[in-house]
PDB file of C-alpha atoms in Angstrom:
ATOM      1  CA  LYS A   1     -25.210   2.842 -16.654  1.00 55.00           C
ATOM      2  CA  ASN A   2     -24.403   4.712 -13.664  1.00 71.00           C
ATOM      3  CA  GLU A   3     -25.565   2.635 -10.398  1.00 86.00           C
ATOM      4  CA  VAL A   4     -25.581   5.830  -7.902  1.00 91.00           C
ATOM      5  CA  GLU A   5     -27.382   9.110  -9.521  1.00 93.00           C
ATOM      6  CA  GLN A   6     -27.467  12.085  -7.364  1.00 95.00           C
ATOM      7  CA  SER A   7     -29.816  15.333  -7.771  1.00 95.00           C
ATOM      8  CA  PRO A   8     -29.305  18.186  -7.952  1.00 96.00           C
ATOM      9  CA  GLN A   9     -26.153  18.553  -9.755  1.00 94.00           C
ATOM     10  CA  ASN A  10     -25.673  21.979  -8.686  1.00 96.00           C
ATOM     11  CA  LEU A  11     -27.616  24.000  -6.067  1.00 97.00           C
ATOM     12  CA  THR A  12     -27.255  27.535  -5.037  1.00 97.00           C
ATOM     13  CA  ALA A  13     -28.794  28.574  -1.487  1.00 97.00           C
ATOM     14  CA  GLN A  14     -29.489  31.610   0.564  1.00 97.00           C
ATOM     15  CA  GLU A  15     -27.685  31.495   4.019  1.00 97.00           C
ATOM     16  CA  GLY A  16     -30.209  30.018   6.384  1.00 97.00           C
ATOM     17  CA  GLU A  17     -31.920  27.722   3.941  1.00 97.00           C
ATOM     18  CA  PHE A  18     -32.795  24.189   4.569  1.00 98.00           C
ATOM     19  CA  ILE A  19     -30.716  22.011   1.955  1.00 97.00           C
ATOM     20  CA  THR A  20     -31.449  18.709   0.748  1.00 98.00           C
ATOM     21  CA  ILE A  21     -29.635  16.431  -1.519  1.00 98.00           C
ATOM     22  CA  ASN A  22     -30.642  13.292  -2.749  1.00 97.00           C
ATOM     23  CA  CYS A  23     -28.995   9.652  -3.745  1.00 96.00           C
ATOM     24  CA  SER A  24     -30.271   7.048  -5.545  1.00 95.00           C
ATOM     25  CA  TYR A  25     -28.639   3.886  -6.461  1.00 92.00           C
ATOM     26  CA  SER A  26     -29.352   0.493  -8.463  1.00 89.00           C
ATOM     27  CA  VAL A  27     -27.085  -2.116  -6.613  1.00 79.00           C
ATOM     28  CA  GLY A  28     -27.791  -3.940  -3.425  1.00 72.00           C
ATOM     29  CA  ILE A  29     -26.164  -2.590  -0.376  1.00 75.00           C
ATOM     30  CA  SER A  30     -25.679  -2.624   3.434  1.00 77.00           C
ATOM     31  CA  ALA A  31     -24.290   0.770   4.069  1.00 86.00           C
ATOM     32  CA  LEU A  32     -23.784   4.054   2.136  1.00 92.00           C
ATOM     33  CA  HIS A  33     -21.383   6.835   2.839  1.00 94.00           C
ATOM     34  CA  TRP A  34     -21.527  10.707   2.533  1.00 97.00           C
ATOM     35  CA  LEU A  35     -18.495  12.303   1.685  1.00 97.00           C
ATOM     36  CA  GLN A  36     -17.604  16.304   1.416  1.00 97.00           C
ATOM     37  CA  GLN A  37     -15.198  18.159  -0.955  1.00 95.00           C
ATOM     38  CA  HIS A  38     -14.300  21.515  -0.746  1.00 90.00           C
ATOM     39  CA  PRO A  39     -13.019  23.532  -3.763  1.00 85.00           C
ATOM     40  CA  GLY A  40      -9.409  22.268  -4.377  1.00 80.00           C
ATOM     41  CA  GLY A  41      -9.418  20.483  -1.234  1.00 80.00           C
ATOM     42  CA  GLY A  42      -9.237  16.840  -0.147  1.00 88.00           C
ATOM     43  CA  ILE A  43     -12.153  14.583   0.724  1.00 94.00           C
ATOM     44  CA  VAL A  44     -13.774  13.933   4.177  1.00 93.00           C
ATOM     45  CA  SER A  45     -15.831  11.479   5.469  1.00 93.00           C
ATOM     46  CA  LEU A  46     -19.379  12.754   6.769  1.00 95.00           C
ATOM     47  CA  PHE A  47     -21.704   9.754   7.218  1.00 92.00           C
ATOM     48  CA  MET A  48     -21.654   6.116   6.664  1.00 91.00           C
ATOM     49  CA  LEU A  49     -24.912   4.679   7.198  1.00 90.00           C
ATOM     50  CA  SER A  50     -26.621   1.410   6.872  1.00 88.00           C
ATOM     51  CA  SER A  51     -30.298   2.252   8.354  1.00 90.00           C
ATOM     52  CA  GLY A  52     -32.575   5.124   9.544  1.00 93.00           C
ATOM     53  CA  LYS A  53     -30.779   8.228  10.363  1.00 96.00           C
ATOM     54  CA  LYS A  54     -27.754   9.768  11.733  1.00 95.00           C
ATOM     55  CA  LYS A  55     -27.107  13.693  12.645  1.00 96.00           C
ATOM     56  CA  HIS A  56     -23.756  15.468  13.054  1.00 94.00           C
ATOM     57  CA  GLY A  57     -24.602  18.818  13.803  1.00 95.00           C
ATOM     58  CA  ARG A  58     -26.543  20.553  11.221  1.00 97.00           C
ATOM     59  CA  LEU A  59     -26.057  17.840   8.922  1.00 97.00           C
ATOM     60  CA  ILE A  60     -28.667  15.018   9.058  1.00 98.00           C
ATOM     61  CA  ALA A  61     -28.299  12.014   6.564  1.00 97.00           C
ATOM     62  CA  THR A  62     -31.111   9.512   6.043  1.00 97.00           C
ATOM     63  CA  ILE A  63     -31.456   6.311   4.060  1.00 95.00           C
ATOM     64  CA  ASN A  64     -34.188   3.904   3.003  1.00 92.00           C
ATOM     65  CA  ILE A  65     -32.849   0.537   2.063  1.00 88.00           C
ATOM     66  CA  GLN A  66     -36.095  -0.801   0.615  1.00 88.00           C
ATOM     67  CA  GLU A  67     -36.349   2.278  -1.943  1.00 90.00           C
ATOM     68  CA  LYS A  68     -32.514   2.177  -2.556  1.00 91.00           C
ATOM     69  CA  HIS A  69     -32.165   6.091  -1.579  1.00 94.00           C
ATOM     70  CA  SER A  70     -30.315   8.315   0.648  1.00 96.00           C
ATOM     71  CA  SER A  71     -31.117  12.082   1.491  1.00 98.00           C
ATOM     72  CA  LEU A  72     -28.348  14.890   3.241  1.00 98.00           C
ATOM     73  CA  HIS A  73     -30.150  17.626   4.723  1.00 98.00           C
ATOM     74  CA  ILE A  74     -28.125  20.727   6.132  1.00 98.00           C
ATOM     75  CA  THR A  75     -30.102  22.934   8.489  1.00 97.00           C
ATOM     76  CA  ALA A  76     -29.354  26.610   8.825  1.00 96.00           C
ATOM     77  CA  SER A  77     -26.785  26.507   5.950  1.00 97.00           C
ATOM     78  CA  HIS A  78     -23.765  28.544   6.103  1.00 97.00           C
ATOM     79  CA  PRO A  79     -21.489  29.979   3.506  1.00 96.00           C
ATOM     80  CA  ARG A  80     -18.657  27.286   5.081  1.00 95.00           C
ATOM     81  CA  ASP A  81     -21.201  24.612   3.537  1.00 96.00           C
ATOM     82  CA  SER A  82     -20.072  25.525   0.326  1.00 97.00           C
ATOM     83  CA  ALA A  83     -18.993  22.180  -1.127  1.00 97.00           C
ATOM     84  CA  VAL A  84     -19.153  19.280  -3.667  1.00 96.00           C
ATOM     85  CA  TYR A  85     -21.256  16.501  -1.885  1.00 97.00           C
ATOM     86  CA  ILE A  86     -20.746  13.171  -2.880  1.00 96.00           C
ATOM     87  CA  CYS A  87     -22.717   9.782  -1.983  1.00 95.00           C
ATOM     88  CA  ALA A  88     -20.785   6.175  -2.279  1.00 92.00           C
ATOM     89  CA  VAL A  89     -21.917   2.856  -2.146  1.00 90.00           C
ATOM     90  CA  PRO A  90     -19.689   0.026  -1.116  1.00 86.00           C
ATOM     91  CA  THR A  91     -19.882  -3.267  -3.433  1.00 82.00           C
ATOM     92  CA  GLY A  92     -17.591  -6.273  -2.957  1.00 79.00           C
ATOM     93  CA  ASN A  93     -14.259  -4.485  -2.379  1.00 79.00           C
ATOM     94  CA  GLN A  94     -15.064  -1.323  -4.165  1.00 82.00           C
ATOM     95  CA  PHE A  95     -17.179   1.880  -4.127  1.00 86.00           C
ATOM     96  CA  TYR A  96     -19.432   3.256  -6.772  1.00 88.00           C
ATOM     97  CA  PHE A  97     -19.534   6.856  -6.336  1.00 91.00           C
ATOM     98  CA  GLY A  98     -22.106   9.478  -7.583  1.00 92.00           C
ATOM     99  CA  THR A  99     -20.886  12.368  -9.768  1.00 91.00           C
ATOM    100  CA  GLY A 100     -21.394  14.828  -6.764  1.00 93.00           C
ATOM    101  CA  THR A 101     -23.557  17.756  -6.054  1.00 96.00           C
ATOM    102  CA  SER A 102     -21.988  21.120  -6.231  1.00 96.00           C
ATOM    103  CA  LEU A 103     -23.150  23.240  -3.368  1.00 97.00           C
ATOM    104  CA  THR A 104     -22.973  26.966  -3.201  1.00 97.00           C
ATOM    105  CA  VAL A 105     -24.250  28.971  -0.150  1.00 97.00           C
ATOM    106  CA  ILE A 106     -24.646  32.862  -0.591  1.00 97.00           C
ATOM    107  CA  PRO A 107     -24.451  35.147   2.687  1.00 95.00           C
TER     108      PRO A 107
ATOM    109  CA  ASN B   1      -1.868  11.699  13.634  1.00 58.00           C
ATOM    110  CA  ALA B   2      -1.437  12.342   9.957  1.00 72.00           C
ATOM    111  CA  GLY B   3      -4.198  10.021   8.627  1.00 93.00           C
ATOM    112  CA  VAL B   4      -3.347   9.453   4.796  1.00 96.00           C
ATOM    113  CA  THR B   5      -0.619  11.235   3.154  1.00 96.00           C
ATOM    114  CA  GLN B   6       0.115  11.701  -0.171  1.00 96.00           C
ATOM    115  CA  THR B   7       3.310  13.055  -1.859  1.00 96.00           C
ATOM    116  CA  PRO B   8       3.871  14.885  -4.205  1.00 97.00           C
ATOM    117  CA  LYS B   9       0.882  17.353  -4.366  1.00 95.00           C
ATOM    118  CA  PHE B  10       1.793  18.349  -7.703  1.00 96.00           C
ATOM    119  CA  ARG B  11       3.593  17.280 -10.573  1.00 97.00           C
ATOM    120  CA  VAL B  12       4.161  18.540 -14.093  1.00 97.00           C
ATOM    121  CA  LEU B  13       5.358  15.729 -16.393  1.00 96.00           C
ATOM    122  CA  LYS B  14       6.410  15.637 -20.099  1.00 97.00           C
ATOM    123  CA  THR B  15       4.721  12.906 -21.944  1.00 97.00           C
ATOM    124  CA  GLY B  16       6.537   9.695 -21.857  1.00 97.00           C
ATOM    125  CA  GLN B  17       8.180  10.139 -18.529  1.00 97.00           C
ATOM    126  CA  SER B  18       7.788   7.882 -15.491  1.00 96.00           C
ATOM    127  CA  MET B  19       6.687   9.151 -12.058  1.00 96.00           C
ATOM    128  CA  THR B  20       5.445   7.322  -8.744  1.00 97.00           C
ATOM    129  CA  LEU B  21       2.620   8.825  -6.386  1.00 98.00           C
ATOM    130  CA  LEU B  22       3.079   7.421  -2.657  1.00 97.00           C
ATOM    131  CA  CYS B  23       0.410   6.989  -0.537  1.00 98.00           C
ATOM    132  CA  ALA B  24       0.921   6.442   3.348  1.00 97.00           C
ATOM    133  CA  GLN B  25      -1.284   6.047   5.956  1.00 97.00           C
ATOM    134  CA  ASP B  26      -0.750   5.572   9.923  1.00 95.00           C
ATOM    135  CA  MET B  27      -3.983   3.982  10.929  1.00 94.00           C
ATOM    136  CA  ASN B  28      -2.805   0.204  10.258  1.00 94.00           C
ATOM    137  CA  HIS B  29      -5.650   0.163   7.612  1.00 93.00           C
ATOM    138  CA  GLU B  30      -6.067  -3.221   5.576  1.00 93.00           C
ATOM    139  CA  TYR B  31      -7.632  -1.661   2.659  1.00 93.00           C
ATOM    140  CA  MET B  32      -6.196   1.184   0.355  1.00 95.00           C
ATOM    141  CA  TYR B  33      -7.226   2.382  -2.697  1.00 96.00           C
ATOM    142  CA  TRP B  34      -6.367   4.745  -5.853  1.00 97.00           C
ATOM    143  CA  TYR B  35      -8.780   6.921  -7.481  1.00 96.00           C
ATOM    144  CA  ARG B  36      -8.505   9.672 -10.133  1.00 96.00           C
ATOM    145  CA  GLN B  37     -11.012  12.347 -10.460  1.00 94.00           C
ATOM    146  CA  ASP B  38     -11.954  14.260 -13.536  1.00 92.00           C
ATOM    147  CA  PRO B  39     -14.329  16.786 -14.314  1.00 85.00           C
ATOM    148  CA  GLY B  40     -18.347  15.704 -14.650  1.00 80.00           C
ATOM    149  CA  MET B  41     -16.776  12.155 -14.070  1.00 82.00           C
ATOM    150  CA  GLY B  42     -16.686  11.636 -10.344  1.00 84.00           C
ATOM    151  CA  LEU B  43     -14.146   9.149  -8.778  1.00 92.00           C
ATOM    152  CA  ARG B  44     -12.870   6.112 -10.448  1.00 93.00           C
ATOM    153  CA  LEU B  45     -11.101   3.344  -9.109  1.00 94.00           C
ATOM    154  CA  ILE B  46      -7.616   2.733 -10.817  1.00 96.00           C
ATOM    155  CA  HIS B  47      -6.231   0.045  -8.460  1.00 97.00           C
ATOM    156  CA  TYR B  48      -6.626  -1.260  -5.041  1.00 95.00           C
ATOM    157  CA  SER B  49      -5.138  -3.171  -2.060  1.00 95.00           C
ATOM    158  CA  VAL B  50      -7.102  -5.534   0.693  1.00 93.00           C
ATOM    159  CA  GLY B  51      -3.725  -5.957   2.126  1.00 93.00           C
ATOM    160  CA  GLU B  52       0.284  -6.138   2.353  1.00 95.00           C
ATOM    161  CA  GLY B  53       1.424  -7.680  -0.929  1.00 94.00           C
ATOM    162  CA  THR B  54      -2.035  -7.729  -2.590  1.00 95.00           C
ATOM    163  CA  THR B  55      -3.196  -5.674  -5.444  1.00 96.00           C
ATOM    164  CA  ALA B  56      -6.087  -5.855  -7.854  1.00 95.00           C
ATOM    165  CA  LYS B  57      -7.390  -4.257 -10.883  1.00 95.00           C
ATOM    166  CA  GLY B  58     -10.124  -1.354 -10.686  1.00 93.00           C
ATOM    167  CA  GLU B  59     -12.243   0.463 -13.239  1.00 91.00           C
ATOM    168  CA  VAL B  60      -9.359   2.318 -15.153  1.00 95.00           C
ATOM    169  CA  PRO B  61      -5.958   0.380 -14.521  1.00 96.00           C
ATOM    170  CA  ASP B  62      -4.225   0.709 -17.790  1.00 96.00           C
ATOM    171  CA  GLY B  63      -1.368   2.806 -18.065  1.00 96.00           C
ATOM    172  CA  TYR B  64      -1.115   2.557 -13.896  1.00 98.00           C
ATOM    173  CA  ASN B  65       0.950  -0.010 -11.873  1.00 97.00           C
ATOM    174  CA  VAL B  66       1.206  -0.475  -8.171  1.00 97.00           C
ATOM    175  CA  SER B  67       2.580  -2.022  -5.282  1.00 97.00           C
ATOM    176  CA  ARG B  68       2.096  -2.592  -1.502  1.00 97.00           C
ATOM    177  CA  LEU B  69       5.097  -4.105  -0.342  1.00 95.00           C
ATOM    178  CA  LYS B  70       4.496  -2.535   3.575  1.00 96.00           C
ATOM    179  CA  LYS B  71       0.967  -2.268   4.777  1.00 96.00           C
ATOM    180  CA  GLN B  72       1.220   1.479   5.509  1.00 97.00           C
ATOM    181  CA  ASN B  73       2.208   2.487   2.147  1.00 97.00           C
ATOM    182  CA  PHE B  74       0.394   2.306  -1.327  1.00 98.00           C
ATOM    183  CA  LEU B  75       2.320   3.183  -4.798  1.00 98.00           C
ATOM    184  CA  LEU B  76       0.725   4.451  -7.495  1.00 98.00           C
ATOM    185  CA  GLY B  77       3.209   4.423 -10.763  1.00 97.00           C
ATOM    186  CA  LEU B  78       2.907   5.830 -14.358  1.00 96.00           C
ATOM    187  CA  GLU B  79       5.676   4.122 -16.662  1.00 92.00           C
ATOM    188  CA  SER B  80       5.117   6.099 -19.805  1.00 96.00           C
ATOM    189  CA  ALA B  81       2.787   9.345 -18.843  1.00 96.00           C
ATOM    190  CA  ALA B  82       0.136  10.474 -21.598  1.00 97.00           C
ATOM    191  CA  PRO B  83      -1.885  13.552 -21.480  1.00 97.00           C
ATOM    192  CA  SER B  84      -5.162  11.419 -20.791  1.00 96.00           C
ATOM    193  CA  GLN B  85      -3.401  10.922 -17.190  1.00 97.00           C
ATOM    194  CA  THR B  86      -3.651  14.559 -16.197  1.00 97.00           C
ATOM    195  CA  SER B  87      -5.914  14.336 -13.274  1.00 97.00           C
ATOM    196  CA  VAL B  88      -6.307  14.938  -9.627  1.00 96.00           C
ATOM    197  CA  TYR B  89      -5.635  11.706  -7.930  1.00 97.00           C
ATOM    198  CA  PHE B  90      -6.981  10.486  -4.773  1.00 97.00           C
ATOM    199  CA  CYS B  91      -5.498   7.770  -2.140  1.00 97.00           C
ATOM    200  CA  ALA B  92      -8.024   6.394   0.273  1.00 95.00           C
ATOM    201  CA  SER B  93      -7.648   3.552   3.182  1.00 94.00           C
ATOM    202  CA  SER B  94     -10.148   1.756   5.055  1.00 91.00           C
ATOM    203  CA  TRP B  95      -9.953  -0.706   8.263  1.00 85.00           C
ATOM    204  CA  SER B  96     -12.335  -3.187   6.114  1.00 79.00           C
ATOM    205  CA  SER B  97     -14.521  -3.156   3.097  1.00 72.00           C
ATOM    206  CA  GLY B  98     -16.974  -0.067   2.742  1.00 64.00           C
ATOM    207  CA  ARG B  99     -19.814  -1.812   4.305  1.00 66.00           C
ATOM    208  CA  THR B 100     -18.318  -1.453   7.753  1.00 70.00           C
ATOM    209  CA  GLY B 101     -15.327   0.737   7.231  1.00 76.00           C
ATOM    210  CA  GLU B 102     -15.176   4.686   7.181  1.00 85.00           C
ATOM    211  CA  LEU B 103     -13.049   6.161   4.421  1.00 90.00           C
ATOM    212  CA  PHE B 104     -10.446   8.197   5.059  1.00 93.00           C
ATOM    213  CA  PHE B 105      -8.791  10.124   2.104  1.00 95.00           C
ATOM    214  CA  GLY B 106      -5.346  11.964   1.162  1.00 95.00           C
ATOM    215  CA  GLU B 107      -5.154  15.673   0.362  1.00 93.00           C
ATOM    216  CA  GLY B 108      -4.946  14.704  -3.420  1.00 95.00           C
ATOM    217  CA  SER B 109      -2.158  14.849  -6.076  1.00 96.00           C
ATOM    218  CA  ARG B 110      -2.650  17.263  -9.089  1.00 96.00           C
ATOM    219  CA  LEU B 111      -0.647  15.528 -12.030  1.00 97.00           C
ATOM    220  CA  THR B 112      -0.481  17.775 -15.485  1.00 97.00           C
ATOM    221  CA  VAL B 113       0.996  15.593 -18.347  1.00 97.00           C
ATOM    222  CA  LEU B 114       2.387  18.142 -21.254  1.00 96.00           C
TER     223      LEU B 114
END
């Protein structure tokens, strides 16, 4: 049983396309994290959100606590957005992680 | 500001050898975590610490030991390495639990056990 499910697992888009990555979770939470990992690179935190919507540049994250669902949107996608995007939900002192969505943006 | 630093970045071991991975953070964070990342499996928690002198087991603790003698350092030890421990290891830290604290990750340590 996986407490955090992401979809799609893999995504290929043309530069400029609008992208949506989804995350559903089964545990009760008060916050959710979106992380980014470039190929062969480290992991960076993009968002931590507990309600509504947050926006950083071309990235937008939304969460619906009642439906236990979050989405990460990328507007005007660019090849440098190519990375694995991971959602994580905290529970107690630990986190449950999704297996990630691998995004490739083609010029 | 270095954030979270892991050493070494790469290491090759033979089965049965021992080694220690060092994680250092300069943000005065209370919480520190060691994860392993394997293809198709996502991040799995090995051990974590909620403060200096404390440690706790995560999802996959067997074959690993940890210590948090100083607040800024979290060490991960492999006493007798096995090929199944070939993985990429990530350290992370946070000033509080994940409900309120952002996670900061190190760059990862790639370990190969032959």
